[in-house]
């Protein structure tokens, strides 16, 4: 039985066949959606809120800032889109719950009895106006009631043909959405990194402080870590450093460039770690957090500036990170991280029987055309037009 891996973000993807699976991915930028200061007063938001559960509406309504409410609403909508399309069930029949802990467990799709539906897993992340979803669809057959409501699985095919235990995770980081500048200015990068000693191992933190992947100059040129030499040990801002390029040119480099490169590297580690712990719905307080280590970490180079139409672009993808847990390599997980525009990075994690599976590129989806119109069609509701 064919298996499917799916990564979703806000735009519907074309599905690409893999060796033993199918993947797709969506992302959505929410910064221009539902303008205003209160989500219920924003044009079109009330109609969108009407497409999700009352519990989700209440949770979104408690958000202090509308930008957080926007991302939470987009997240709720994209999860329903994914489940409805993947299980081929009407929008109204989608039921969301959490695995394990009712408040903090990983979101999942459940049947009418409240049992998690086998063979489907997904994870959503949102940060700085961007929402992404990655999902796994094992194509397990399901039983339906006379009303067409999904009730549970019919049977599980042979293990060699199907794996219900594949888990997926995703995370987004924004390298410029932070409040770290004053601490770094006053105490240096070294002290700032050590405030995360409850998250990262000693070896990881050492690498964040004293390793550099590359440095981008003001004119866009790239300095390699070899060209930097021992300047990679710099942890203070506002220092003038003498560097010789591979072409033999002597230049003066402001150490702020090195600090920015190291911060991008720090957020690469953070993005990897978040995506991994979200595989099973764990939190940053997981007792084994510091025992989860990443090696061969490289921060992806950012994308070029937005195009003339304002659309953001994808940058470099890095997919050769090594994952270790309790000093042992984790062999059944695959991770990658991709730059989005100049400031964001998106990581994905897949764990289980995943030999031959490759995460596809994320695709952008249109909120109105791909989500709202889809929901209105299922619910037989005429969409409201806003100017």
mmCIF file of C-alpha atoms in Angstrom:
data_model
loop_
_atom_site.group_PDB
_atom_site.id
_atom_site.type_symbol
_atom_site.label_atom_id
_atom_site.label_comp_id
_atom_site.label_asym_id
_atom_site.label_seq_id
_atom_site.Cartn_x
_atom_site.Cartn_y
_atom_site.Cartn_z
ATOM 1 C CA UNK A 1 0.000 0.000 0.000
ATOM 2 C CA UNK A 2 1.415 3.363 -0.983
ATOM 3 C CA UNK A 3 2.463 5.632 1.829
ATOM 4 C CA UNK A 4 2.415 9.377 1.803
ATOM 5 C CA UNK A 5 4.456 12.008 3.513
ATOM 6 C CA UNK A 6 3.114 15.501 3.352
ATOM 7 C CA UNK A 7 4.498 18.873 4.341
ATOM 8 C CA UNK A 8 2.031 21.702 4.133
ATOM 9 C CA UNK A 9 2.284 25.444 4.192
ATOM 10 C CA UNK A 10 -0.160 28.080 2.940
ATOM 11 C CA UNK A 11 -0.666 27.141 -0.715
ATOM 12 C CA UNK A 12 -1.724 23.840 -2.122
ATOM 13 C CA UNK A 13 1.138 21.798 -3.494
ATOM 14 C CA UNK A 14 1.451 19.501 -6.405
ATOM 15 C CA UNK A 15 1.993 16.044 -4.948
ATOM 16 C CA UNK A 16 5.191 14.292 -6.004
ATOM 17 C CA UNK A 17 5.606 10.515 -5.861
ATOM 18 C CA UNK A 18 8.558 9.127 -3.897
ATOM 19 C CA UNK A 19 10.127 5.687 -3.509
ATOM 20 C CA UNK A 20 7.698 4.664 -0.781
ATOM 21 C CA UNK A 21 5.687 7.752 -0.151
ATOM 22 C CA UNK A 22 4.294 11.027 -1.308
ATOM 23 C CA UNK A 23 5.096 14.338 0.211
ATOM 24 C CA UNK A 24 3.766 17.806 -0.044
ATOM 25 C CA UNK A 25 4.181 20.980 1.935
ATOM 26 C CA UNK A 26 2.350 24.233 2.519
ATOM 27 C CA UNK A 27 3.181 27.552 4.114
ATOM 28 C CA UNK A 28 1.203 30.743 4.615
ATOM 29 C CA UNK A 29 2.199 34.306 5.450
ATOM 30 C CA UNK A 30 -0.409 35.870 7.737
ATOM 31 C CA UNK A 31 1.003 39.357 8.206
ATOM 32 C CA UNK A 32 -1.391 40.910 5.660
ATOM 33 C CA UNK A 33 -4.463 38.916 6.702
ATOM 34 C CA UNK A 34 -7.270 40.205 8.905
ATOM 35 C CA UNK A 35 -6.006 43.777 9.494
ATOM 36 C CA UNK A 36 -6.797 45.697 12.666
ATOM 37 C CA UNK A 37 -6.170 45.348 16.378
ATOM 38 C CA UNK A 38 -8.871 42.826 17.358
ATOM 39 C CA UNK A 39 -9.358 39.536 15.560
ATOM 40 C CA UNK A 40 -13.163 39.495 15.750
ATOM 41 C CA UNK A 41 -13.337 42.998 14.245
ATOM 42 C CA UNK A 42 -10.934 42.286 11.387
ATOM 43 C CA UNK A 43 -12.580 42.052 7.934
ATOM 44 C CA UNK A 44 -13.298 38.420 7.100
ATOM 45 C CA UNK A 45 -12.029 37.058 10.405
ATOM 46 C CA UNK A 46 -15.459 36.312 11.899
ATOM 47 C CA UNK A 47 -16.357 34.154 8.893
ATOM 48 C CA UNK A 48 -13.037 32.307 9.154
ATOM 49 C CA UNK A 49 -13.527 31.809 12.904
ATOM 50 C CA UNK A 50 -16.904 30.254 12.130
ATOM 51 C CA UNK A 51 -15.102 27.426 10.315
ATOM 52 C CA UNK A 52 -13.348 26.139 13.446
ATOM 53 C CA UNK A 53 -14.491 24.813 16.817
ATOM 54 C CA UNK A 54 -15.775 26.975 19.659
ATOM 55 C CA UNK A 55 -12.864 25.821 21.820
ATOM 56 C CA UNK A 56 -10.399 27.049 19.207
ATOM 57 C CA UNK A 57 -12.311 30.310 18.832
ATOM 58 C CA UNK A 58 -12.061 30.883 22.577
ATOM 59 C CA UNK A 59 -8.343 30.126 22.626
ATOM 60 C CA UNK A 60 -7.685 32.503 19.733
ATOM 61 C CA UNK A 61 -9.793 35.229 21.356
ATOM 62 C CA UNK A 62 -7.523 35.234 24.406
ATOM 63 C CA UNK A 63 -4.441 36.195 22.377
ATOM 64 C CA UNK A 64 -3.152 39.570 23.536
ATOM 65 C CA UNK A 65 -1.756 40.577 20.154
ATOM 66 C CA UNK A 66 -3.666 40.275 16.894
ATOM 67 C CA UNK A 67 -0.595 38.953 15.085
ATOM 68 C CA UNK A 68 -0.664 35.914 17.389
ATOM 69 C CA UNK A 69 -4.407 35.506 16.839
ATOM 70 C CA UNK A 70 -3.907 35.641 13.062
ATOM 71 C CA UNK A 71 -1.301 32.880 13.135
ATOM 72 C CA UNK A 72 -3.408 30.709 15.457
ATOM 73 C CA UNK A 73 -6.449 31.092 13.203
ATOM 74 C CA UNK A 74 -4.438 30.286 10.076
ATOM 75 C CA UNK A 75 -2.967 27.280 11.896
ATOM 76 C CA UNK A 76 -6.422 25.970 12.822
ATOM 77 C CA UNK A 77 -7.659 26.384 9.254
ATOM 78 C CA UNK A 78 -4.689 24.702 7.596
ATOM 79 C CA UNK A 79 -4.959 21.692 9.931
ATOM 80 C CA UNK A 80 -8.586 21.211 8.925
ATOM 81 C CA UNK A 81 -7.731 21.539 5.269
ATOM 82 C CA UNK A 82 -5.047 18.887 5.591
ATOM 83 C CA UNK A 83 -7.256 16.419 7.473
ATOM 84 C CA UNK A 84 -10.265 16.903 5.205
ATOM 85 C CA UNK A 85 -8.216 16.407 2.049
ATOM 86 C CA UNK A 86 -6.105 13.551 3.406
ATOM 87 C CA UNK A 87 -8.987 11.511 4.825
ATOM 88 C CA UNK A 88 -11.369 12.624 2.078
ATOM 89 C CA UNK A 89 -14.035 13.652 4.579
ATOM 90 C CA UNK A 90 -16.235 16.760 4.702
ATOM 91 C CA UNK A 91 -14.906 19.823 6.505
ATOM 92 C CA UNK A 92 -17.663 19.586 9.120
ATOM 93 C CA UNK A 93 -16.640 16.027 10.042
ATOM 94 C CA UNK A 94 -13.060 16.927 10.952
ATOM 95 C CA UNK A 95 -12.490 16.380 14.678
ATOM 96 C CA UNK A 96 -9.290 17.578 16.323
ATOM 97 C CA UNK A 97 -7.926 16.509 19.693
ATOM 98 C CA UNK A 98 -4.561 15.954 21.356
ATOM 99 C CA UNK A 99 -2.642 12.748 21.893
ATOM 100 C CA UNK A 100 -1.944 11.901 25.525
ATOM 101 C CA UNK A 101 -2.173 15.133 27.492
ATOM 102 C CA UNK A 102 -5.426 16.925 26.623
ATOM 103 C CA UNK A 103 -3.810 20.336 27.025
ATOM 104 C CA UNK A 104 -0.223 19.887 25.879
ATOM 105 C CA UNK A 105 -0.276 16.731 23.721
ATOM 106 C CA UNK A 106 0.381 16.698 19.985
ATOM 107 C CA UNK A 107 -2.687 17.682 17.901
ATOM 108 C CA UNK A 108 -4.251 14.771 16.042
ATOM 109 C CA UNK A 109 -7.309 13.786 14.045
ATOM 110 C CA UNK A 110 -9.793 11.567 15.904
ATOM 111 C CA UNK A 111 -12.864 9.550 14.955
ATOM 112 C CA UNK A 112 -16.353 9.990 16.395
ATOM 113 C CA UNK A 113 -15.357 7.907 19.416
ATOM 114 C CA UNK A 114 -12.418 10.218 20.131
ATOM 115 C CA UNK A 115 -9.813 7.647 19.073
ATOM 116 C CA UNK A 116 -6.764 8.977 17.169
ATOM 117 C CA UNK A 117 -6.954 7.934 13.525
ATOM 118 C CA UNK A 118 -4.088 5.646 12.557
ATOM 119 C CA UNK A 119 -1.813 6.336 9.635
ATOM 120 C CA UNK A 120 -2.010 10.124 9.713
ATOM 121 C CA UNK A 121 0.298 12.499 11.548
ATOM 122 C CA UNK A 122 0.875 16.221 11.184
ATOM 123 C CA UNK A 123 2.507 19.145 12.892
ATOM 124 C CA UNK A 124 2.091 22.899 12.553
ATOM 125 C CA UNK A 125 4.415 25.746 13.402
ATOM 126 C CA UNK A 126 3.945 29.493 13.268
ATOM 127 C CA UNK A 127 6.318 32.349 13.911
ATOM 128 C CA UNK A 128 6.593 35.986 12.825
ATOM 129 C CA UNK A 129 3.551 35.783 10.547
ATOM 130 C CA UNK A 130 4.445 32.515 8.804
ATOM 131 C CA UNK A 131 2.519 29.246 9.242
ATOM 132 C CA UNK A 132 3.722 25.818 8.067
ATOM 133 C CA UNK A 133 2.370 22.284 8.260
ATOM 134 C CA UNK A 134 4.030 18.946 7.570
ATOM 135 C CA UNK A 135 1.921 15.800 7.444
ATOM 136 C CA UNK A 136 2.177 12.049 6.946
ATOM 137 C CA UNK A 137 -0.568 10.080 5.229
ATOM 138 C CA UNK A 138 -0.137 6.312 5.387
ATOM 139 C CA UNK A 139 -3.255 5.753 3.247
ATOM 140 C CA UNK A 140 -4.761 3.389 5.795
ATOM 141 C CA UNK A 141 -8.323 2.486 4.830
ATOM 142 C CA UNK A 142 -11.029 3.696 7.192
ATOM 143 C CA UNK A 143 -14.616 2.741 7.917
ATOM 144 C CA UNK A 144 -17.461 5.218 7.568
ATOM 145 C CA UNK A 145 -20.931 5.488 9.038
ATOM 146 C CA UNK A 146 -24.019 5.689 6.841
ATOM 147 C CA UNK A 147 -23.758 9.470 7.153
ATOM 148 C CA UNK A 148 -20.215 9.378 5.773
ATOM 149 C CA UNK A 149 -18.513 10.091 9.097
ATOM 150 C CA UNK A 150 -15.183 8.383 9.687
ATOM 151 C CA UNK A 151 -15.409 5.871 12.533
ATOM 152 C CA UNK A 152 -12.037 4.113 12.607
ATOM 153 C CA UNK A 153 -9.628 1.908 10.702
ATOM 154 C CA UNK A 154 -10.774 -1.183 8.829
ATOM 155 C CA UNK A 155 -7.553 -3.154 9.102
ATOM 156 C CA UNK A 156 -3.804 -2.734 9.118
ATOM 157 C CA UNK A 157 -1.925 -4.084 6.074
ATOM 158 C CA UNK A 158 1.247 -6.101 6.412
ATOM 159 C CA UNK A 159 4.056 -4.320 8.210
ATOM 160 C CA UNK A 160 6.279 -4.398 5.141
ATOM 161 C CA UNK A 161 3.659 -2.411 3.222
ATOM 162 C CA UNK A 162 2.602 0.075 5.846
ATOM 163 C CA UNK A 163 3.890 1.923 8.880
ATOM 164 C CA UNK A 164 1.381 3.727 11.081
ATOM 165 C CA UNK A 165 4.057 4.969 13.442
ATOM 166 C CA UNK A 166 5.711 7.590 11.253
ATOM 167 C CA UNK A 167 5.871 10.917 13.077
ATOM 168 C CA UNK A 168 6.531 14.368 11.650
ATOM 169 C CA UNK A 169 7.539 17.698 13.150
ATOM 170 C CA UNK A 170 8.249 21.208 11.919
ATOM 171 C CA UNK A 171 9.450 24.492 13.344
ATOM 172 C CA UNK A 172 9.985 28.055 12.170
ATOM 173 C CA UNK A 173 12.460 30.566 13.526
ATOM 174 C CA UNK A 174 12.912 34.227 12.700
ATOM 175 C CA UNK A 175 16.507 35.259 13.256
ATOM 176 C CA UNK A 176 15.645 38.935 13.740
ATOM 177 C CA UNK A 177 12.621 38.538 16.020
ATOM 178 C CA UNK A 178 14.464 38.547 19.308
ATOM 179 C CA UNK A 179 15.400 40.599 22.350
ATOM 180 C CA UNK A 180 18.993 39.508 22.656
ATOM 181 C CA UNK A 181 20.876 42.550 21.365
ATOM 182 C CA UNK A 182 21.260 44.356 24.685
ATOM 183 C CA UNK A 183 22.562 41.268 26.496
ATOM 184 C CA UNK A 184 25.053 40.519 23.742
ATOM 185 C CA UNK A 185 26.112 44.171 23.616
ATOM 186 C CA UNK A 186 26.789 44.273 27.352
ATOM 187 C CA UNK A 187 27.979 40.745 28.139
ATOM 188 C CA UNK A 188 28.957 39.202 24.820
ATOM 189 C CA UNK A 189 27.587 36.289 22.825
ATOM 190 C CA UNK A 190 29.211 33.745 25.113
ATOM 191 C CA UNK A 191 27.150 34.777 28.153
ATOM 192 C CA UNK A 192 23.959 35.018 26.113
ATOM 193 C CA UNK A 193 24.338 31.495 24.692
ATOM 194 C CA UNK A 194 24.914 30.112 28.187
ATOM 195 C CA UNK A 195 21.458 31.314 29.270
ATOM 196 C CA UNK A 196 20.205 28.359 27.198
ATOM 197 C CA UNK A 197 22.202 25.769 29.114
ATOM 198 C CA UNK A 198 18.949 23.992 30.013
ATOM 199 C CA UNK A 199 18.274 23.383 26.291
ATOM 200 C CA UNK A 200 21.651 22.712 24.703
ATOM 201 C CA UNK A 201 24.572 20.493 25.658
ATOM 202 C CA UNK A 202 28.012 21.853 26.516
ATOM 203 C CA UNK A 203 29.344 20.774 23.124
ATOM 204 C CA UNK A 204 26.477 22.413 21.235
ATOM 205 C CA UNK A 205 26.904 25.678 23.105
ATOM 206 C CA UNK A 206 30.660 25.660 22.490
ATOM 207 C CA UNK A 207 30.029 25.292 18.766
ATOM 208 C CA UNK A 208 27.502 28.145 18.804
ATOM 209 C CA UNK A 209 30.016 30.454 20.471
ATOM 210 C CA UNK A 210 33.172 29.645 18.552
ATOM 211 C CA UNK A 211 32.235 28.120 15.186
ATOM 212 C CA UNK A 212 31.157 30.080 12.112
ATOM 213 C CA UNK A 213 29.694 28.671 8.890
ATOM 214 C CA UNK A 214 30.254 31.794 6.785
ATOM 215 C CA UNK A 215 29.960 35.578 7.070
ATOM 216 C CA UNK A 216 28.004 37.726 4.641
ATOM 217 C CA UNK A 217 29.535 41.126 3.883
ATOM 218 C CA UNK A 218 27.601 44.326 3.173
ATOM 219 C CA UNK A 219 28.112 43.905 -0.586
ATOM 220 C CA UNK A 220 26.731 40.362 -0.468
ATOM 221 C CA UNK A 221 30.073 38.596 -0.758
ATOM 222 C CA UNK A 222 30.595 35.516 1.407
ATOM 223 C CA UNK A 223 33.593 34.974 3.653
ATOM 224 C CA UNK A 224 34.276 31.332 4.448
ATOM 225 C CA UNK A 225 35.232 30.145 7.910
ATOM 226 C CA UNK A 226 38.696 29.378 6.520
ATOM 227 C CA UNK A 227 39.125 33.024 5.505
ATOM 228 C CA UNK A 228 38.068 34.164 8.980
ATOM 229 C CA UNK A 229 40.722 32.037 10.649
ATOM 230 C CA UNK A 230 40.851 32.483 14.432
ATOM 231 C CA UNK A 231 38.467 35.417 14.227
ATOM 232 C CA UNK A 232 35.804 32.718 14.566
ATOM 233 C CA UNK A 233 36.531 32.941 18.295
ATOM 234 C CA UNK A 234 35.181 36.503 18.444
ATOM 235 C CA UNK A 235 32.153 36.839 20.768
ATOM 236 C CA UNK A 236 31.985 40.655 21.129
ATOM 237 C CA UNK A 237 30.259 43.230 18.965
ATOM 238 C CA UNK A 238 31.801 46.383 17.491
ATOM 239 C CA UNK A 239 35.353 45.124 16.996
ATOM 240 C CA UNK A 240 37.350 45.883 13.846
ATOM 241 C CA UNK A 241 39.081 42.756 12.554
ATOM 242 C CA UNK A 242 41.684 42.407 9.799
ATOM 243 C CA UNK A 243 40.860 39.649 7.302
ATOM 244 C CA UNK A 244 42.498 38.545 4.063
ATOM 245 C CA UNK A 245 40.153 37.091 1.444
ATOM 246 C CA UNK A 246 41.015 34.069 -0.678
ATOM 247 C CA UNK A 247 41.757 36.512 -3.527
ATOM 248 C CA UNK A 248 44.418 38.115 -1.336
ATOM 249 C CA UNK A 249 42.481 41.296 -0.580
ATOM 250 C CA UNK A 250 42.994 42.751 2.906
ATOM 251 C CA UNK A 251 39.733 44.026 4.400
ATOM 252 C CA UNK A 252 38.526 45.348 7.736
ATOM 253 C CA UNK A 253 35.593 43.361 9.087
ATOM 254 C CA UNK A 254 33.248 44.615 11.796
ATOM 255 C CA UNK A 255 32.715 41.830 14.320
ATOM 256 C CA UNK A 256 28.960 42.461 14.221
ATOM 257 C CA UNK A 257 28.975 40.434 11.006
ATOM 258 C CA UNK A 258 30.447 37.474 12.870
ATOM 259 C CA UNK A 259 27.954 37.812 15.721
ATOM 260 C CA UNK A 260 25.053 37.874 13.250
ATOM 261 C CA UNK A 261 26.400 34.737 11.572
ATOM 262 C CA UNK A 262 26.682 33.007 14.943
ATOM 263 C CA UNK A 263 23.147 34.033 15.889
ATOM 264 C CA UNK A 264 21.894 32.518 12.646
ATOM 265 C CA UNK A 265 23.765 29.362 13.575
ATOM 266 C CA UNK A 266 22.227 29.426 17.078
ATOM 267 C CA UNK A 267 18.722 29.621 15.608
ATOM 268 C CA UNK A 268 19.566 26.745 13.265
ATOM 269 C CA UNK A 269 20.261 24.582 16.315
ATOM 270 C CA UNK A 270 17.095 25.856 17.986
ATOM 271 C CA UNK A 271 14.965 25.128 14.916
ATOM 272 C CA UNK A 272 16.327 21.585 14.648
ATOM 273 C CA UNK A 273 15.717 20.871 18.320
ATOM 274 C CA UNK A 274 12.151 22.205 18.272
ATOM 275 C CA UNK A 275 11.227 20.188 15.173
ATOM 276 C CA UNK A 276 12.600 16.997 16.712
ATOM 277 C CA UNK A 277 10.845 17.306 20.067
ATOM 278 C CA UNK A 278 7.590 18.097 18.246
ATOM 279 C CA UNK A 279 7.688 14.664 16.587
ATOM 280 C CA UNK A 280 6.005 13.203 19.653
ATOM 281 C CA UNK A 281 4.566 16.448 20.993
ATOM 282 C CA UNK A 282 7.234 16.943 23.641
ATOM 283 C CA UNK A 283 8.015 20.363 25.085
ATOM 284 C CA UNK A 284 11.262 22.188 25.737
ATOM 285 C CA UNK A 285 11.065 20.854 29.294
ATOM 286 C CA UNK A 286 11.578 17.250 28.140
ATOM 287 C CA UNK A 287 13.998 15.619 30.627
ATOM 288 C CA UNK A 288 16.222 14.333 27.817
ATOM 289 C CA UNK A 289 16.478 17.703 26.075
ATOM 290 C CA UNK A 290 20.202 18.257 26.667
ATOM 291 C CA UNK A 291 20.907 14.653 25.658
ATOM 292 C CA UNK A 292 19.477 15.434 22.206
ATOM 293 C CA UNK A 293 22.447 16.762 20.252
ATOM 294 C CA UNK A 294 23.008 17.870 16.673
ATOM 295 C CA UNK A 295 26.302 17.568 14.818
ATOM 296 C CA UNK A 296 27.490 18.741 11.415
ATOM 297 C CA UNK A 297 25.200 21.761 11.804
ATOM 298 C CA UNK A 298 25.295 24.393 9.051
ATOM 299 C CA UNK A 299 23.001 27.376 8.794
ATOM 300 C CA UNK A 300 21.325 27.648 5.370
ATOM 301 C CA UNK A 301 22.186 30.720 3.343
ATOM 302 C CA UNK A 302 19.272 33.180 3.199
ATOM 303 C CA UNK A 303 17.205 33.777 0.094
ATOM 304 C CA UNK A 304 17.557 36.763 -2.180
ATOM 305 C CA UNK A 305 15.450 39.847 -1.358
ATOM 306 C CA UNK A 306 11.722 39.671 -2.241
ATOM 307 C CA UNK A 307 10.766 39.828 -5.904
ATOM 308 C CA UNK A 308 9.143 42.892 -7.480
ATOM 309 C CA UNK A 309 5.683 41.584 -6.608
ATOM 310 C CA UNK A 310 6.715 41.358 -2.952
ATOM 311 C CA UNK A 311 6.723 37.559 -2.836
ATOM 312 C CA UNK A 312 9.351 35.929 -0.654
ATOM 313 C CA UNK A 313 11.720 33.279 -1.924
ATOM 314 C CA UNK A 314 13.270 30.112 -0.569
ATOM 315 C CA UNK A 315 16.988 29.997 0.118
ATOM 316 C CA UNK A 316 19.429 27.160 0.689
ATOM 317 C CA UNK A 317 18.335 23.762 2.013
ATOM 318 C CA UNK A 318 20.627 21.796 4.342
ATOM 319 C CA UNK A 319 19.841 18.111 4.893
ATOM 320 C CA UNK A 320 22.964 16.432 6.269
ATOM 321 C CA UNK A 321 22.665 17.131 9.999
ATOM 322 C CA UNK A 322 23.455 14.252 12.381
ATOM 323 C CA UNK A 323 21.101 13.566 15.300
ATOM 324 C CA UNK A 324 22.283 11.936 18.539
ATOM 325 C CA UNK A 325 20.317 11.031 21.650
ATOM 326 C CA UNK A 326 22.122 9.921 24.808
ATOM 327 C CA UNK A 327 25.379 9.763 22.804
ATOM 328 C CA UNK A 328 23.878 7.333 20.256
ATOM 329 C CA UNK A 329 23.115 8.279 16.659
ATOM 330 C CA UNK A 330 19.395 8.307 15.848
ATOM 331 C CA UNK A 331 19.198 6.372 12.588
ATOM 332 C CA UNK A 332 15.443 6.396 11.941
ATOM 333 C CA UNK A 333 15.019 10.160 11.667
ATOM 334 C CA UNK A 334 15.571 12.501 8.745
ATOM 335 C CA UNK A 335 15.813 16.257 9.185
ATOM 336 C CA UNK A 336 16.399 19.279 7.021
ATOM 337 C CA UNK A 337 16.329 23.038 7.364
ATOM 338 C CA UNK A 338 15.611 25.584 4.642
ATOM 339 C CA UNK A 339 15.989 29.344 4.557
ATOM 340 C CA UNK A 340 12.851 31.326 3.731
ATOM 341 C CA UNK A 341 13.343 34.964 2.691
ATOM 342 C CA UNK A 342 16.203 36.734 4.450
ATOM 343 C CA UNK A 343 15.071 36.164 8.031
ATOM 344 C CA UNK A 344 13.178 32.870 8.430
ATOM 345 C CA UNK A 345 14.314 29.262 8.582
ATOM 346 C CA UNK A 346 11.996 26.233 8.496
ATOM 347 C CA UNK A 347 13.031 22.789 9.726
ATOM 348 C CA UNK A 348 11.287 19.454 9.245
ATOM 349 C CA UNK A 349 11.708 16.109 10.973
ATOM 350 C CA UNK A 350 10.419 12.651 9.987
ATOM 351 C CA UNK A 351 10.852 9.550 12.128
ATOM 352 C CA UNK A 352 9.868 5.934 11.536
ATOM 353 C CA UNK A 353 10.110 3.588 8.569
ATOM 354 C CA UNK A 354 11.276 6.292 6.197
ATOM 355 C CA UNK A 355 13.886 4.665 3.959
ATOM 356 C CA UNK A 356 13.734 6.278 0.542
ATOM 357 C CA UNK A 357 11.474 9.103 1.657
ATOM 358 C CA UNK A 358 12.465 12.654 0.878
ATOM 359 C CA UNK A 359 10.851 15.828 2.163
ATOM 360 C CA UNK A 360 9.588 17.861 -0.809
ATOM 361 C CA UNK A 361 9.827 21.620 -1.084
ATOM 362 C CA UNK A 362 7.168 23.637 0.698
ATOM 363 C CA UNK A 363 4.453 25.167 -1.455
ATOM 364 C CA UNK A 364 2.532 28.365 -0.823
ATOM 365 C CA UNK A 365 -1.249 28.296 -0.589
ATOM 366 C CA UNK A 366 -3.810 31.045 -0.898
ATOM 367 C CA UNK A 367 -6.053 31.453 2.137
ATOM 368 C CA UNK A 368 -9.134 32.429 0.151
ATOM 369 C CA UNK A 369 -8.846 30.108 -2.844
ATOM 370 C CA UNK A 370 -7.287 27.057 -1.246
ATOM 371 C CA UNK A 371 -8.723 27.040 2.266
ATOM 372 C CA UNK A 372 -11.813 29.228 2.686
ATOM 373 C CA UNK A 373 -13.396 28.432 -0.684
ATOM 374 C CA UNK A 374 -12.723 24.730 -0.068
ATOM 375 C CA UNK A 375 -14.441 24.914 3.318
ATOM 376 C CA UNK A 376 -17.389 26.934 1.991
ATOM 377 C CA UNK A 377 -17.873 24.412 -0.811
ATOM 378 C CA UNK A 378 -18.008 21.544 1.694
ATOM 379 C CA UNK A 379 -20.338 23.447 3.990
ATOM 380 C CA UNK A 380 -22.423 24.789 1.090
ATOM 381 C CA UNK A 381 -21.969 28.344 2.372
ATOM 382 C CA UNK A 382 -21.698 31.350 0.097
ATOM 383 C CA UNK A 383 -18.412 33.141 0.907
ATOM 384 C CA UNK A 384 -18.593 36.733 2.100
ATOM 385 C CA UNK A 385 -16.823 39.289 -0.074
ATOM 386 C CA UNK A 386 -14.706 41.947 1.643
ATOM 387 C CA UNK A 387 -13.114 44.947 0.019
#
